[in-house]
Amino acid sequence: MKVVPALLAETALSVPALPVLADGHMASEMTIVSWGGAYSKSQLRAYHEPYSANTGVEIINDDSSAEAVAKLRAMNEAGNVTWDVVDVVAADAIRLCDEGLALEIDADTQLAAAPDGTPASEDFGDLLVSDCFIPQIVYSTTFGYRTDLVGDTAPTSVCAVFDTETYPGKRSLEKRPINNMEWALICDGVAKADVYDVLETEEGQNQALAKLDTIKDDVIWWSAGADTPQLLADGEVVMGSTYNGRLFSVIEEQNQPVAMLWDAQVFDLDGWIIPTGLSPERQARALDYIMFATDTQRLADQAKYISYGPARASSAPLVGKHADLGIEMAPHMPTDPNNAQNTFLYNYEFWADYRDDIDAKFQAWLAQ
Amino acid sequence: MLAADGTPLKKSLARALRMQKIRALLLIAPLLVFVLVTFLAPIADMLFRSVENQIVRDTLPQTVSRLSAWDSDEEELPPEEVFEAFYVDMVLAREQKLHTRLGTRLNYEKTGLSSLFRKSGRGIGRFDTDVYTDALVDADPSWEEGATWEDLFSNAGVRSALPFTASTWDRWSAVLGADGKNSSEEDIEDFIVTALYTEVSKGQGAGVDARVDQAASAFAGIEPISIRSQFADIDEDWADPEVWRTIHTYAPPYIDGYFLNSIDMQKTPDGIEQRPENQRIYLMLFGRTMFMSLVITFSCILLGYPVAWILANLPMRTANLLMILVLLPFWTSLLVRTSAWKVMLQQQGVINDVLVWLGMVADDGRLVMINNQTGTIIAMTHILLPFMILPLYSVMQTIPPSYLRAAKSLGATNWTAFWRVYFPQSVPGIGAGSILVFILSIGYYITPEIVGGTTGVFISNRIAYHISSSLNWGLAAALGTILLAVVLILYWAYDRIVGIDNVKLGG
């Protein structure tokens, strides 16, 4: 197997006019892994199509991001990594980096600078949460509610979720402790700044679970991002949490009577990693793709197709109108000042440590 | 007696039989190899993970060997020499990016170790141990060159006098070698000098080699640096004996910790004990999986038996047509069938809408039939029903209708004829169908995940979680092993009670 790329590379050196390998030691085909659905489509149009047009590289899509960490680990153990670039959430990127499964990237030399010359490390800023992770979008997990089922007073605070008297009916929450525990504590009177300090303690965890216990009978627990939009559209729930882009499509594309509740939205990041263990040609190709796909213009372009905020500061002013609907996208971004009045940043370090411990308690509580 | 070619008949016969056996074996060889390679080997590998725990020993070899002398019952920290070994192990682990992997592994046992190891990997390069190196280089600048050390450790006398430093040097060379570098061409690192200091300052190696003596005199005036407090400076958790106890407890290469965890127990310094009540989940899930699988099996028998009976007693043409209806679900994706149940059963769904329209339930009292055990049982019974009907049907087809007529002509009522004559002959079909349905449902996870809510999920959902989300493959393997063992035990019990010979998949 290894002989073939080596031979091809050899040929490329001796016959530089060969069209497929015109740019030297790079693979002519790559597999990019992402989440599928509207999100993959936005990447296809904003990144893959222009990249293929520029370079002639054939891009194969694989919608496996949900199991990316487990699959990459298995591929690595088998010594046969078949993916070139993988789209993962930041928490997964940190784990892949920890396990040595993702390549470390130097932002300033391996990523494009902003048009005004600002180095990439400054342009991305704090969003570079791991050495292996190149952020692409900022998304948030937040609530949407049925405008026709909430009565006269539309909810303005996340604590409406816990207020079953004013807002009777079911709500949908994700079947995992992350985010739910934080919201429970905030609505139980814990200051936003203290949430993770409280959650570190056994009492704090019990406090959060006790708060969740007050609405346990009114909750439908979801595990796929498409669940809440469906439940809202069916009228099964009055309100529910999901990713803001999913709610955007329920509201703007499907015209359902649903509105956004941006209060206490939890910011999270999604971006690229390059697996370790690629051949030099494939790695060079992956790095070349990353350099292209995460530049200022490309990140801004993606926002034409989906309502997630670009991760570069320099991309924000370039965000325009939705490519098909023709509406301004800026007001639908989780990072828009009007939406981001009260926000929360997912604490990666905390959840990397406490995820297993709190999840065990959360699942035991759920099963009671 | 001789065969036609003159060999003894017995021998000739044996050869013919042997040839036949080899031919038979060759015929099944592809399947055998296929099953071994693609089925048994991965299962064995997965089961092995439930006890395997090499990572601690492989990543921290020196620490583990020195830690074994430490009495973990004490409220005291391990001695300084453990920290010295840990320093060396950690620097080498960080070079290979293994320290965070170990942190993830140990975090399953003690919360917080993941970030502790990640943080320490970053902080370990900033230790004050450079004073040792400076002292040595001040005495003779050639100490800074790897070649000097290479030279030093080619001397067998030095190697045996300074075993710790020698092994540190060898491991360092190996790590650099894996990167295509040569340790004799690189500058010396602080942690190797520190290893040398810990041995030389105790008088080890005195008089063995002139260079060792030179190092000893260079080190003479230095205030020793406490590696322990260097680690405590990175994070005070290193001064917590509990952390060291965790490393100590999980040092052996093979452990039963995953199995204990999967039956809601845990290892503590005081021995094995039950987990705190708010973390017990697996035994309950095993119990629920068994119970619900039984319920599903019984409802499949209840619903499937009459269908199979009708199919078996209809004329062939009609039976075949109806058979297609039974098989139809097989041709539909599992996800589609499960999601269809969602549309049917949810509170704003088809069934509830009809009931409200008929006035059988009030609009605000709609039935909850999904996201609970009911939902799982209904959806799974539907999905697994063909596995019950097919064996039942094929067994019933072989029961001659004349037996029933004979029973009735001898004066039996319809019920007696069915119960005493027909039913006993259909039992092998029930047995086969039940085994199929039960074993399939025990391992189901997509359907419970979608329609099970919180009370309708199975143990397989937790296994899937640990495989794909928490990456705790050891625990997933232990849970899977237990599940496999339970199935085998039930199969054995079934064989003892009912007898596996009584199972028939067809006439």
PDB file of N, CA and C in Angstrom, chain A residues 66-67 69-70 73-74 76-77 94-95 97-101 104 170 175 202 206 220-221 223 227 231 234-236 349 352-357 359-361 363-368, chain B residues 49 97 100-101 104 107-108 111-116 118 122 277-281 284 288 342 346-349 368 370-371 448-449 453-455 457 462 465 467-473:
ATOM      1  N   ALA A  66     -20.206  12.425  14.986  1.00  0.00           N
ATOM      2  CA  ALA A  66     -20.764  12.079  16.296  1.00  0.00           C
ATOM      3  C   ALA A  66     -19.956  10.965  16.960  1.00  0.00           C
ATOM      4  N   GLU A  67     -19.373  10.072  16.169  1.00  0.00           N
ATOM      5  CA  GLU A  67     -18.563   8.991  16.759  1.00  0.00           C
ATOM      6  C   GLU A  67     -17.094   9.189  16.442  1.00  0.00           C
ATOM      7  N   VAL A  69     -14.444  10.475  17.913  1.00  0.00           N
ATOM      8  CA  VAL A  69     -13.372  10.171  18.858  1.00  0.00           C
ATOM      9  C   VAL A  69     -13.158   8.666  18.957  1.00  0.00           C
ATOM     10  N   ALA A  70     -14.255   7.934  19.089  1.00  0.00           N
ATOM     11  CA  ALA A  70     -14.129   6.479  19.210  1.00  0.00           C
ATOM     12  C   ALA A  70     -13.563   5.878  17.927  1.00  0.00           C
ATOM     13  N   ARG A  73      -9.859   6.603  17.492  1.00  0.00           N
ATOM     14  CA  ARG A  73      -9.060   5.789  18.382  1.00  0.00           C
ATOM     15  C   ARG A  73      -8.926   4.377  17.817  1.00  0.00           C
ATOM     16  N   ALA A  74     -10.036   3.850  17.302  1.00  0.00           N
ATOM     17  CA  ALA A  74      -9.994   2.504  16.737  1.00  0.00           C
ATOM     18  C   ALA A  74      -9.092   2.468  15.503  1.00  0.00           C
ATOM     19  N   ASN A  76      -6.617   4.405  14.848  1.00  0.00           N
ATOM     20  CA  ASN A  76      -5.241   4.562  15.284  1.00  0.00           C
ATOM     21  C   ASN A  76      -4.681   3.243  15.816  1.00  0.00           C
ATOM     22  N   GLU A  77      -5.507   2.522  16.575  1.00  0.00           N
ATOM     23  CA  GLU A  77      -5.045   1.236  17.102  1.00  0.00           C
ATOM     24  C   GLU A  77      -4.821   0.243  15.976  1.00  0.00           C
ATOM     25  N   ILE A  94     -10.096  18.372  22.429  1.00  0.00           N
ATOM     26  CA  ILE A  94      -9.188  18.335  23.576  1.00  0.00           C
ATOM     27  C   ILE A  94      -8.864  16.888  23.930  1.00  0.00           C
ATOM     28  N   ARG A  95      -9.886  16.026  23.881  1.00  0.00           N
ATOM     29  CA  ARG A  95      -9.635  14.622  24.214  1.00  0.00           C
ATOM     30  C   ARG A  95      -8.752  13.955  23.169  1.00  0.00           C
ATOM     31  N   CYS A  97      -6.562  15.399  21.355  1.00  0.00           N
ATOM     32  CA  CYS A  97      -5.225  15.941  21.553  1.00  0.00           C
ATOM     33  C   CYS A  97      -4.564  15.233  22.735  1.00  0.00           C
ATOM     34  N   ASP A  98      -5.317  15.076  23.809  1.00  0.00           N
ATOM     35  CA  ASP A  98      -4.808  14.379  24.999  1.00  0.00           C
ATOM     36  C   ASP A  98      -4.358  12.970  24.668  1.00  0.00           C
ATOM     37  N   GLU A  99      -5.123  12.320  23.815  1.00  0.00           N
ATOM     38  CA  GLU A  99      -4.815  10.924  23.511  1.00  0.00           C
ATOM     39  C   GLU A  99      -3.752  10.804  22.425  1.00  0.00           C
ATOM     40  N   GLY A 100      -3.266  11.936  21.922  1.00  0.00           N
ATOM     41  CA  GLY A 100      -2.251  11.889  20.874  1.00  0.00           C
ATOM     42  C   GLY A 100      -2.828  11.480  19.530  1.00  0.00           C
ATOM     43  N   LEU A 101      -4.127  11.653  19.354  1.00  0.00           N
ATOM     44  CA  LEU A 101      -4.764  11.231  18.106  1.00  0.00           C
ATOM     45  C   LEU A 101      -4.912  12.379  17.111  1.00  0.00           C
ATOM     46  N   GLU A 104      -0.783  18.473  16.401  1.00  0.00           N
ATOM     47  CA  GLU A 104      -0.688  19.827  16.942  1.00  0.00           C
ATOM     48  C   GLU A 104      -0.433  20.806  15.797  1.00  0.00           C
ATOM     49  N   LYS A 170     -44.618  20.107  28.676  1.00  0.00           N
ATOM     50  CA  LYS A 170     -43.322  19.422  28.695  1.00  0.00           C
ATOM     51  C   LYS A 170     -42.225  20.323  28.163  1.00  0.00           C
ATOM     52  N   LYS A 175     -30.088  14.662  27.179  1.00  0.00           N
ATOM     53  CA  LYS A 175     -29.924  13.576  28.149  1.00  0.00           C
ATOM     54  C   LYS A 175     -28.477  13.452  28.588  1.00  0.00           C
ATOM     55  N   GLU A 202     -19.711  18.017  46.005  1.00  0.00           N
ATOM     56  CA  GLU A 202     -20.797  17.034  46.080  1.00  0.00           C
ATOM     57  C   GLU A 202     -22.132  17.742  46.355  1.00  0.00           C
ATOM     58  N   ASN A 206     -25.541  17.857  44.071  1.00  0.00           N
ATOM     59  CA  ASN A 206     -26.850  17.468  44.587  1.00  0.00           C
ATOM     60  C   ASN A 206     -27.862  18.595  44.459  1.00  0.00           C
ATOM     61  N   ILE A 220     -38.829  15.781  28.533  1.00  0.00           N
ATOM     62  CA  ILE A 220     -38.531  14.749  27.540  1.00  0.00           C
ATOM     63  C   ILE A 220     -37.047  14.899  27.224  1.00  0.00           C
ATOM     64  N   TRP A 221     -36.294  13.825  27.393  1.00  0.00           N
ATOM     65  CA  TRP A 221     -34.837  13.934  27.234  1.00  0.00           C
ATOM     66  C   TRP A 221     -34.449  13.596  25.812  1.00  0.00           C
ATOM     67  N   SER A 223     -31.449  13.035  22.694  1.00  0.00           N
ATOM     68  CA  SER A 223     -30.041  12.701  22.479  1.00  0.00           C
ATOM     69  C   SER A 223     -29.560  13.089  21.088  1.00  0.00           C
ATOM     70  N   ASP A 227     -34.050  16.289  17.652  1.00  0.00           N
ATOM     71  CA  ASP A 227     -35.225  15.927  18.446  1.00  0.00           C
ATOM     72  C   ASP A 227     -36.056  17.138  18.863  1.00  0.00           C
ATOM     73  N   LEU A 231     -39.924  18.011  18.234  1.00  0.00           N
ATOM     74  CA  LEU A 231     -40.880  18.067  19.348  1.00  0.00           C
ATOM     75  C   LEU A 231     -41.593  19.416  19.393  1.00  0.00           C
ATOM     76  N   ASP A 234     -44.109  19.538  16.535  1.00  0.00           N
ATOM     77  CA  ASP A 234     -45.285  18.710  16.816  1.00  0.00           C
ATOM     78  C   ASP A 234     -46.127  19.248  17.965  1.00  0.00           C
ATOM     79  N   GLY A 235     -45.588  20.234  18.686  1.00  0.00           N
ATOM     80  CA  GLY A 235     -46.304  20.721  19.863  1.00  0.00           C
ATOM     81  C   GLY A 235     -46.191  19.774  21.047  1.00  0.00           C
ATOM     82  N   GLU A 236     -45.253  18.842  21.005  1.00  0.00           N
ATOM     83  CA  GLU A 236     -45.061  17.928  22.131  1.00  0.00           C
ATOM     84  C   GLU A 236     -44.516  18.670  23.343  1.00  0.00           C
ATOM     85  N   GLU A 349     -12.160  22.570  30.642  1.00  0.00           N
ATOM     86  CA  GLU A 349     -11.304  21.956  31.653  1.00  0.00           C
ATOM     87  C   GLU A 349     -12.162  21.244  32.705  1.00  0.00           C
ATOM     88  N   ALA A 352     -13.870  18.117  31.258  1.00  0.00           N
ATOM     89  CA  ALA A 352     -12.921  17.035  30.973  1.00  0.00           C
ATOM     90  C   ALA A 352     -12.672  16.227  32.242  1.00  0.00           C
ATOM     91  N   ASP A 353     -12.622  16.928  33.377  1.00  0.00           N
ATOM     92  CA  ASP A 353     -12.382  16.235  34.648  1.00  0.00           C
ATOM     93  C   ASP A 353     -13.639  15.569  35.185  1.00  0.00           C
ATOM     94  N   TYR A 354     -14.753  16.287  35.149  1.00  0.00           N
ATOM     95  CA  TYR A 354     -15.929  15.856  35.917  1.00  0.00           C
ATOM     96  C   TYR A 354     -16.963  15.109  35.108  1.00  0.00           C
ATOM     97  N   ARG A 355     -16.743  15.048  33.814  1.00  0.00           N
ATOM     98  CA  ARG A 355     -17.731  14.470  32.930  1.00  0.00           C
ATOM     99  C   ARG A 355     -18.167  13.061  33.352  1.00  0.00           C
ATOM    100  N   ASP A 356     -17.197  12.196  33.622  1.00  0.00           N
ATOM    101  CA  ASP A 356     -17.542  10.805  33.947  1.00  0.00           C
ATOM    102  C   ASP A 356     -18.214  10.700  35.309  1.00  0.00           C
ATOM    103  N   ASP A 357     -17.653  11.453  36.249  1.00  0.00           N
ATOM    104  CA  ASP A 357     -18.172  11.404  37.610  1.00  0.00           C
ATOM    105  C   ASP A 357     -19.613  11.921  37.670  1.00  0.00           C
ATOM    106  N   ASP A 359     -21.618  12.424  35.185  1.00  0.00           N
ATOM    107  CA  ASP A 359     -22.521  11.666  34.326  1.00  0.00           C
ATOM    108  C   ASP A 359     -23.061  10.428  35.041  1.00  0.00           C
ATOM    109  N   ALA A 360     -22.196   9.773  35.817  1.00  0.00           N
ATOM    110  CA  ALA A 360     -22.658   8.595  36.565  1.00  0.00           C
ATOM    111  C   ALA A 360     -23.793   8.981  37.519  1.00  0.00           C
ATOM    112  N   LYS A 361     -23.596  10.114  38.209  1.00  0.00           N
ATOM    113  CA  LYS A 361     -24.641  10.548  39.149  1.00  0.00           C
ATOM    114  C   LYS A 361     -25.914  10.959  38.412  1.00  0.00           C
ATOM    115  N   GLN A 363     -26.969   9.945  35.472  1.00  0.00           N
ATOM    116  CA  GLN A 363     -27.687   8.780  34.932  1.00  0.00           C
ATOM    117  C   GLN A 363     -28.392   8.014  36.048  1.00  0.00           C
ATOM    118  N   ALA A 364     -27.728   7.912  37.203  1.00  0.00           N
ATOM    119  CA  ALA A 364     -28.365   7.229  38.331  1.00  0.00           C
ATOM    120  C   ALA A 364     -29.622   7.991  38.763  1.00  0.00           C
ATOM    121  N   TRP A 365     -29.504   9.328  38.742  1.00  0.00           N
ATOM    122  CA  TRP A 365     -30.664  10.147  39.103  1.00  0.00           C
ATOM    123  C   TRP A 365     -31.791   9.972  38.080  1.00  0.00           C
ATOM    124  N   LEU A 366     -31.423   9.968  36.813  1.00  0.00           N
ATOM    125  CA  LEU A 366     -32.430   9.790  35.760  1.00  0.00           C
ATOM    126  C   LEU A 366     -33.169   8.468  35.922  1.00  0.00           C
ATOM    127  N   ALA A 367     -32.418   7.438  36.289  1.00  0.00           N
ATOM    128  CA  ALA A 367     -32.994   6.098  36.319  1.00  0.00           C
ATOM    129  C   ALA A 367     -33.878   5.862  37.539  1.00  0.00           C
ATOM    130  N   GLN A 368     -33.761   6.752  38.536  1.00  0.00           N
ATOM    131  CA  GLN A 368     -34.540   6.544  39.766  1.00  0.00           C
ATOM    132  C   GLN A 368     -36.038   6.585  39.503  1.00  0.00           C
TER     133      GLN A 368
ATOM    134  N   ARG B  49      -9.804  -6.399  27.078  1.00  0.00           N
ATOM    135  CA  ARG B  49      -9.705  -5.027  27.554  1.00  0.00           C
ATOM    136  C   ARG B  49     -10.333  -4.816  28.930  1.00  0.00           C
ATOM    137  N   LYS B  97       3.919  12.320  24.477  1.00  0.00           N
ATOM    138  CA  LYS B  97       2.510  12.718  24.619  1.00  0.00           C
ATOM    139  C   LYS B  97       1.666  11.587  25.201  1.00  0.00           C
ATOM    140  N   THR B 100      -1.123  12.685  29.006  1.00  0.00           N
ATOM    141  CA  THR B 100      -2.540  13.041  29.024  1.00  0.00           C
ATOM    142  C   THR B 100      -3.409  11.798  28.843  1.00  0.00           C
ATOM    143  N   ARG B 101      -2.873  10.836  28.089  1.00  0.00           N
ATOM    144  CA  ARG B 101      -3.605   9.585  27.905  1.00  0.00           C
ATOM    145  C   ARG B 101      -3.741   8.864  29.252  1.00  0.00           C
ATOM    146  N   THR B 104      -6.309  10.620  31.382  1.00  0.00           N
ATOM    147  CA  THR B 104      -7.674  10.241  31.021  1.00  0.00           C
ATOM    148  C   THR B 104      -8.025   8.902  31.646  1.00  0.00           C
ATOM    149  N   ASN B 107      -8.495   9.296  35.356  1.00  0.00           N
ATOM    150  CA  ASN B 107      -9.643  10.132  35.696  1.00  0.00           C
ATOM    151  C   ASN B 107     -10.922   9.299  35.858  1.00  0.00           C
ATOM    152  N   TYR B 108     -10.969   8.125  35.227  1.00  0.00           N
ATOM    153  CA  TYR B 108     -12.125   7.244  35.424  1.00  0.00           C
ATOM    154  C   TYR B 108     -12.216   6.818  36.880  1.00  0.00           C
ATOM    155  N   THR B 111     -11.729  11.623  39.939  1.00  0.00           N
ATOM    156  CA  THR B 111     -12.043  12.839  39.197  1.00  0.00           C
ATOM    157  C   THR B 111     -10.994  13.910  39.427  1.00  0.00           C
ATOM    158  N   GLY B 112     -10.554  14.541  38.359  1.00  0.00           N
ATOM    159  CA  GLY B 112      -9.599  15.631  38.490  1.00  0.00           C
ATOM    160  C   GLY B 112      -8.217  15.272  37.990  1.00  0.00           C
ATOM    161  N   LEU B 113      -7.936  13.971  37.842  1.00  0.00           N
ATOM    162  CA  LEU B 113      -6.593  13.582  37.429  1.00  0.00           C
ATOM    163  C   LEU B 113      -6.314  13.938  35.975  1.00  0.00           C
ATOM    164  N   SER B 114      -7.359  14.011  35.178  1.00  0.00           N
ATOM    165  CA  SER B 114      -7.157  14.355  33.774  1.00  0.00           C
ATOM    166  C   SER B 114      -6.479  15.712  33.646  1.00  0.00           C
ATOM    167  N   SER B 115      -7.039  16.717  34.300  1.00  0.00           N
ATOM    168  CA  SER B 115      -6.443  18.046  34.172  1.00  0.00           C
ATOM    169  C   SER B 115      -5.138  18.136  34.960  1.00  0.00           C
ATOM    170  N   LEU B 116      -5.032  17.340  36.022  1.00  0.00           N
ATOM    171  CA  LEU B 116      -3.796  17.356  36.808  1.00  0.00           C
ATOM    172  C   LEU B 116      -2.614  16.917  35.946  1.00  0.00           C
ATOM    173  N   ARG B 118      -2.519  16.906  32.626  1.00  0.00           N
ATOM    174  CA  ARG B 118      -2.319  17.830  31.516  1.00  0.00           C
ATOM    175  C   ARG B 118      -1.519  19.051  31.982  1.00  0.00           C
ATOM    176  N   ARG B 122       2.586  20.490  31.273  1.00  0.00           N
ATOM    177  CA  ARG B 122       3.015  21.835  30.885  1.00  0.00           C
ATOM    178  C   ARG B 122       4.010  22.408  31.886  1.00  0.00           C
ATOM    179  N   GLU B 277     -24.731   5.475  47.012  1.00  0.00           N
ATOM    180  CA  GLU B 277     -26.039   5.146  46.445  1.00  0.00           C
ATOM    181  C   GLU B 277     -26.373   5.966  45.210  1.00  0.00           C
ATOM    182  N   ASN B 278     -25.904   7.229  45.189  1.00  0.00           N
ATOM    183  CA  ASN B 278     -26.281   8.065  44.048  1.00  0.00           C
ATOM    184  C   ASN B 278     -25.449   7.783  42.804  1.00  0.00           C
ATOM    185  N   GLN B 279     -24.600   6.742  42.851  1.00  0.00           N
ATOM    186  CA  GLN B 279     -23.863   6.386  41.638  1.00  0.00           C
ATOM    187  C   GLN B 279     -24.134   4.953  41.192  1.00  0.00           C
ATOM    188  N   ARG B 280     -25.030   4.267  41.906  1.00  0.00           N
ATOM    189  CA  ARG B 280     -25.297   2.886  41.501  1.00  0.00           C
ATOM    190  C   ARG B 280     -26.269   2.872  40.351  1.00  0.00           C
ATOM    191  N   ILE B 281     -25.913   2.168  39.315  1.00  0.00           N
ATOM    192  CA  ILE B 281     -26.789   2.182  38.144  1.00  0.00           C
ATOM    193  C   ILE B 281     -26.764   0.859  37.386  1.00  0.00           C
ATOM    194  N   MET B 284     -28.998  -2.254  38.462  1.00  0.00           N
ATOM    195  CA  MET B 284     -30.390  -1.944  38.165  1.00  0.00           C
ATOM    196  C   MET B 284     -30.645  -2.083  36.657  1.00  0.00           C
ATOM    197  N   ARG B 288     -33.150  -4.519  34.759  1.00  0.00           N
ATOM    198  CA  ARG B 288     -34.199  -4.000  33.887  1.00  0.00           C
ATOM    199  C   ARG B 288     -34.114  -4.624  32.495  1.00  0.00           C
ATOM    200  N   LYS B 342     -42.789   6.609  17.178  1.00  0.00           N
ATOM    201  CA  LYS B 342     -42.776   7.892  17.853  1.00  0.00           C
ATOM    202  C   LYS B 342     -43.983   8.725  17.410  1.00  0.00           C
ATOM    203  N   GLN B 346     -46.666   9.397  20.519  1.00  0.00           N
ATOM    204  CA  GLN B 346     -46.433  10.590  21.333  1.00  0.00           C
ATOM    205  C   GLN B 346     -47.761  11.263  21.730  1.00  0.00           C
ATOM    206  N   GLN B 347     -47.649  12.219  22.661  1.00  0.00           N
ATOM    207  CA  GLN B 347     -48.880  12.770  23.240  1.00  0.00           C
ATOM    208  C   GLN B 347     -49.705  13.541  22.228  1.00  0.00           C
ATOM    209  N   GLN B 348     -49.029  14.154  21.251  1.00  0.00           N
ATOM    210  CA  GLN B 348     -49.759  14.798  20.168  1.00  0.00           C
ATOM    211  C   GLN B 348     -49.803  13.867  18.956  1.00  0.00           C
ATOM    212  N   GLY B 349     -49.666  12.569  19.207  1.00  0.00           N
ATOM    213  CA  GLY B 349     -49.551  11.622  18.108  1.00  0.00           C
ATOM    214  C   GLY B 349     -50.879  11.052  17.661  1.00  0.00           C
ATOM    215  N   VAL B 368     -49.466   8.913  28.224  1.00  0.00           N
ATOM    216  CA  VAL B 368     -48.023   8.923  27.989  1.00  0.00           C
ATOM    217  C   VAL B 368     -47.611   7.514  27.604  1.00  0.00           C
ATOM    218  N   ILE B 370     -44.871   6.926  25.350  1.00  0.00           N
ATOM    219  CA  ILE B 370     -43.533   6.860  24.770  1.00  0.00           C
ATOM    220  C   ILE B 370     -42.563   7.565  25.706  1.00  0.00           C
ATOM    221  N   ASN B 371     -41.285   7.356  25.462  1.00  0.00           N
ATOM    222  CA  ASN B 371     -40.234   7.842  26.345  1.00  0.00           C
ATOM    223  C   ASN B 371     -40.349   7.210  27.719  1.00  0.00           C
ATOM    224  N   PRO B 448     -34.364   1.390  22.240  1.00  0.00           N
ATOM    225  CA  PRO B 448     -34.512   1.991  23.572  1.00  0.00           C
ATOM    226  C   PRO B 448     -33.978   3.420  23.624  1.00  0.00           C
ATOM    227  N   GLU B 449     -32.900   3.688  22.888  1.00  0.00           N
ATOM    228  CA  GLU B 449     -32.329   5.034  22.908  1.00  0.00           C
ATOM    229  C   GLU B 449     -33.340   6.044  22.368  1.00  0.00           C
ATOM    230  N   GLY B 453     -36.789   6.941  26.612  1.00  0.00           N
ATOM    231  CA  GLY B 453     -36.765   7.983  27.628  1.00  0.00           C
ATOM    232  C   GLY B 453     -35.722   7.666  28.684  1.00  0.00           C
ATOM    233  N   THR B 454     -36.100   7.765  29.941  1.00  0.00           N
ATOM    234  CA  THR B 454     -35.142   7.459  30.997  1.00  0.00           C
ATOM    235  C   THR B 454     -35.404   6.106  31.629  1.00  0.00           C
ATOM    236  N   THR B 455     -36.662   5.674  31.646  1.00  0.00           N
ATOM    237  CA  THR B 455     -36.953   4.421  32.345  1.00  0.00           C
ATOM    238  C   THR B 455     -36.935   3.230  31.408  1.00  0.00           C
ATOM    239  N   VAL B 457     -34.421   2.539  29.049  1.00  0.00           N
ATOM    240  CA  VAL B 457     -33.148   2.246  28.402  1.00  0.00           C
ATOM    241  C   VAL B 457     -32.535   0.980  28.983  1.00  0.00           C
ATOM    242  N   ARG B 462     -25.746   2.030  27.936  1.00  0.00           N
ATOM    243  CA  ARG B 462     -24.575   2.465  28.698  1.00  0.00           C
ATOM    244  C   ARG B 462     -23.300   1.963  28.038  1.00  0.00           C
ATOM    245  N   TYR B 465     -22.572   4.190  25.302  1.00  0.00           N
ATOM    246  CA  TYR B 465     -22.068   5.461  25.813  1.00  0.00           C
ATOM    247  C   TYR B 465     -20.581   5.364  26.138  1.00  0.00           C
ATOM    248  N   ILE B 467     -18.437   3.253  24.943  1.00  0.00           N
ATOM    249  CA  ILE B 467     -17.612   3.022  23.754  1.00  0.00           C
ATOM    250  C   ILE B 467     -17.421   4.325  22.984  1.00  0.00           C
ATOM    251  N   SER B 468     -18.508   5.060  22.766  1.00  0.00           N
ATOM    252  CA  SER B 468     -18.381   6.165  21.832  1.00  0.00           C
ATOM    253  C   SER B 468     -18.262   7.524  22.504  1.00  0.00           C
ATOM    254  N   SER B 469     -18.731   7.670  23.735  1.00  0.00           N
ATOM    255  CA  SER B 469     -18.677   8.996  24.346  1.00  0.00           C
ATOM    256  C   SER B 469     -17.590   9.133  25.403  1.00  0.00           C
ATOM    257  N   SER B 470     -17.661   8.291  26.443  1.00  0.00           N
ATOM    258  CA  SER B 470     -16.701   8.493  27.521  1.00  0.00           C
ATOM    259  C   SER B 470     -15.378   7.827  27.204  1.00  0.00           C
ATOM    260  N   LEU B 471     -15.335   6.976  26.179  1.00  0.00           N
ATOM    261  CA  LEU B 471     -14.122   6.267  25.761  1.00  0.00           C
ATOM    262  C   LEU B 471     -13.563   5.360  26.844  1.00  0.00           C
ATOM    263  N   ASN B 472     -14.390   5.006  27.806  1.00  0.00           N
ATOM    264  CA  ASN B 472     -13.949   4.080  28.846  1.00  0.00           C
ATOM    265  C   ASN B 472     -14.175   2.658  28.325  1.00  0.00           C
ATOM    266  N   TRP B 473     -13.320   2.240  27.391  1.00  0.00           N
ATOM    267  CA  TRP B 473     -13.535   0.964  26.727  1.00  0.00           C
ATOM    268  C   TRP B 473     -13.389  -0.212  27.676  1.00  0.00           C
TER     269      TRP B 473
END
